[in-house]
PDB file of C-alpha atoms in Angstrom:
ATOM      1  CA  UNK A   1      -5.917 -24.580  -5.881  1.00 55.00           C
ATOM      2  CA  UNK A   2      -7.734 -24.313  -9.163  1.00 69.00           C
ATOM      3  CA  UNK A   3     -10.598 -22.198  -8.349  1.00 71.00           C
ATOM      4  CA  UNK A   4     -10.883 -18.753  -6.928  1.00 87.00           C
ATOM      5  CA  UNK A   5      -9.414 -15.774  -7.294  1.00 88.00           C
ATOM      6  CA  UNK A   6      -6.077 -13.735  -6.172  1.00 91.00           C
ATOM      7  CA  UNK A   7      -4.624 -10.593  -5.248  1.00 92.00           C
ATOM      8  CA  UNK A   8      -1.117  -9.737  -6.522  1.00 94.00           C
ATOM      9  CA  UNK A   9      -0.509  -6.535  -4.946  1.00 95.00           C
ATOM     10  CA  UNK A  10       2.707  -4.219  -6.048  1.00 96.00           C
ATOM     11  CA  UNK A  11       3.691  -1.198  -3.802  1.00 95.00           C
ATOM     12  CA  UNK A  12       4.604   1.517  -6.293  1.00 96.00           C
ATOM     13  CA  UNK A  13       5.457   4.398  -3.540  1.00 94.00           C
ATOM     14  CA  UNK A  14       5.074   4.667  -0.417  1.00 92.00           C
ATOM     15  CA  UNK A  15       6.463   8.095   1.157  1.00 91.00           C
ATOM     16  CA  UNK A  16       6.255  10.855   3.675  1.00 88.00           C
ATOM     17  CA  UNK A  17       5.656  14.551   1.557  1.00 87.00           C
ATOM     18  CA  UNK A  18       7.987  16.978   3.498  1.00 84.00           C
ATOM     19  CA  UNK A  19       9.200  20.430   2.020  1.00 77.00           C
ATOM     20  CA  UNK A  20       7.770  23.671   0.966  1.00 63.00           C
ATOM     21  CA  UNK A  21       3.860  22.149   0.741  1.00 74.00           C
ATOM     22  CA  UNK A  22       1.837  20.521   3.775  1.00 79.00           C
ATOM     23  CA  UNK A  23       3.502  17.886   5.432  1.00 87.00           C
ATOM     24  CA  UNK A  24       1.724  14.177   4.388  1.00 89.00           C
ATOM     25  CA  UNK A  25       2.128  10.821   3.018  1.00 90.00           C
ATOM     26  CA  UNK A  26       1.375   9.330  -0.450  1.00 92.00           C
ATOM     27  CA  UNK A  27       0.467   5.624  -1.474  1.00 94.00           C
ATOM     28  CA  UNK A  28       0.577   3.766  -4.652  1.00 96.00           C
ATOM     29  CA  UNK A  29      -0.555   0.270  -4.491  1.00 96.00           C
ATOM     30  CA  UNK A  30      -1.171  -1.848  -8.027  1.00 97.00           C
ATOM     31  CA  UNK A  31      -3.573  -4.520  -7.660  1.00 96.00           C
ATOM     32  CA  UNK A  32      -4.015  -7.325 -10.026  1.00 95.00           C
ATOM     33  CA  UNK A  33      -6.768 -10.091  -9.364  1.00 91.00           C
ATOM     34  CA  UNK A  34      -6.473 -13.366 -10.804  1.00 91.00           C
ATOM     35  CA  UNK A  35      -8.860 -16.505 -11.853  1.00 89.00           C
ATOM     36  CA  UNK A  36      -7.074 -19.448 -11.031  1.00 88.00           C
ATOM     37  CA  UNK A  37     -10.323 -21.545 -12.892  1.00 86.00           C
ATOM     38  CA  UNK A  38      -9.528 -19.411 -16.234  1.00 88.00           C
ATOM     39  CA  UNK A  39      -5.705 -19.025 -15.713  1.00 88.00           C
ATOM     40  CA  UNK A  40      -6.137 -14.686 -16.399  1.00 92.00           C
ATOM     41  CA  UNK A  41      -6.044 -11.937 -15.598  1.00 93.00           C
ATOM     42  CA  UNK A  42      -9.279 -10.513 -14.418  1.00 90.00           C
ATOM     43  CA  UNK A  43      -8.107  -6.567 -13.913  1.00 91.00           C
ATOM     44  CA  UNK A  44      -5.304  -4.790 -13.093  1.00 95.00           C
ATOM     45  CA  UNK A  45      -5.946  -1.224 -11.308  1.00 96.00           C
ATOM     46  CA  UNK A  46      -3.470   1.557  -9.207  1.00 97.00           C
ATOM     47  CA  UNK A  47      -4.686   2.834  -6.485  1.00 97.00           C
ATOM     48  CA  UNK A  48      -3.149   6.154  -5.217  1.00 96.00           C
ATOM     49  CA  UNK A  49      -4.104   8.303  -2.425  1.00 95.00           C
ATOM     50  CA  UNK A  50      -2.350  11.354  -1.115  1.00 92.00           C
ATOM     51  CA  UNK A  51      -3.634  12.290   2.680  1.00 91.00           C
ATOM     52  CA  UNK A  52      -1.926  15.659   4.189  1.00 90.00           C
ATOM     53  CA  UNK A  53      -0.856  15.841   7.845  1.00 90.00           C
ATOM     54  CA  UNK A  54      -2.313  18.335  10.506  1.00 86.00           C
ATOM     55  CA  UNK A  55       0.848  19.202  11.383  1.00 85.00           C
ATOM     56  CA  UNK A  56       4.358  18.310  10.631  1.00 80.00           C
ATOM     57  CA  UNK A  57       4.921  15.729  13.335  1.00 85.00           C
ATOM     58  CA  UNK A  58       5.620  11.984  13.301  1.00 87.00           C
ATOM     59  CA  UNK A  59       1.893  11.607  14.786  1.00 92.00           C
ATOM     60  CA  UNK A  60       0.331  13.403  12.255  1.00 90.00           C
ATOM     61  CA  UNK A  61       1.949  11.747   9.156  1.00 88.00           C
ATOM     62  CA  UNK A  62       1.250   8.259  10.871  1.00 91.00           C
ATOM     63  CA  UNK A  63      -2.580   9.386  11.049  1.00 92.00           C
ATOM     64  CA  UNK A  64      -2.608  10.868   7.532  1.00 91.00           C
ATOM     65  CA  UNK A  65      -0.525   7.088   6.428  1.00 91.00           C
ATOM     66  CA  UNK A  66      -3.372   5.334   8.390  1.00 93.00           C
ATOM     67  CA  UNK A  67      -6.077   7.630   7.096  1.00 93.00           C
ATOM     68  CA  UNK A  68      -4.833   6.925   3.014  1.00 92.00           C
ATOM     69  CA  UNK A  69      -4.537   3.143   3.462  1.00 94.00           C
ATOM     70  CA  UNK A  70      -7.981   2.886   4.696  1.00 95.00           C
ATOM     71  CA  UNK A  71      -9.229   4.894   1.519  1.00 95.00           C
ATOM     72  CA  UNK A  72      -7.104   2.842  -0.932  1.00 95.00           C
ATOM     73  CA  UNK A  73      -8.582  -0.627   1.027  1.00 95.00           C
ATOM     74  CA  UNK A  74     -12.188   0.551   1.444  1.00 96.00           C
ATOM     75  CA  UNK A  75     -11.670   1.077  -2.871  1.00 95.00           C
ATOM     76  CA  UNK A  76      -9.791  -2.422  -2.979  1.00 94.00           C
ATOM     77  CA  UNK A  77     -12.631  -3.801  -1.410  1.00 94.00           C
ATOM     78  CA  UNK A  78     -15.814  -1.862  -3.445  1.00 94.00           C
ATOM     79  CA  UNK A  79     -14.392  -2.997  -6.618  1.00 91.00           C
ATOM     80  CA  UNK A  80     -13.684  -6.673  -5.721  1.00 87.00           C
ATOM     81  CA  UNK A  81     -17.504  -7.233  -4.373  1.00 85.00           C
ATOM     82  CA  UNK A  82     -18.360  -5.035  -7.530  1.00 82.00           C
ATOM     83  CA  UNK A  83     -16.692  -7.697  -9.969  1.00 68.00           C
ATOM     84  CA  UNK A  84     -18.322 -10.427  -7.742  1.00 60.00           C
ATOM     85  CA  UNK A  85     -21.906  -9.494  -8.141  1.00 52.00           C
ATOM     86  CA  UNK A  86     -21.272  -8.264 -11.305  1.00 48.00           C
ATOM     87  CA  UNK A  87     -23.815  -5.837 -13.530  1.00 46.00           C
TER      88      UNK A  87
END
């Protein structure tokens, strides 16, 4: 297909915090979109997002992981339509 665009996304870390500081999770997601009509690369951004736990428990990290991917997707999302509409 020679028209559109296209996500390349590369997962950069992906982890549970545990130790001395509040229990959590951290994500870092690169995302590069592509023009298949112009053959480029349109822009390449990291998102990261670090989302602390409530508690210490397997629950609470997986709602603090669920929690940061939404934020980094509801960003992946703003600047695509932003780049689509343009100025």
């Amino acid at each position: 297909n020679k028209t559109g665009y296209s996500l390349r996304a590369h997962l950069q870390r992906f982890e549970q915090l545990v130790g001395s500081e509040a229990p959590g999770f951290e994500v870092e997601l690169e995302i590069t979109r592509y023009s298949h009509r112009a053959g480029t690369v349109l822009w390449t951004r990291v998102y990261r997002q670090q989302q602390d736990a409530a508690e210490g428990d397997m629950h609470s990290v997986a709602r603090a992981m669920q929690s940061g991917l939404e934020s980094i997707f509801h960003s992946i999302a703003t600047d695509i339509q932003s780049v689509s509409t343009g100025p």
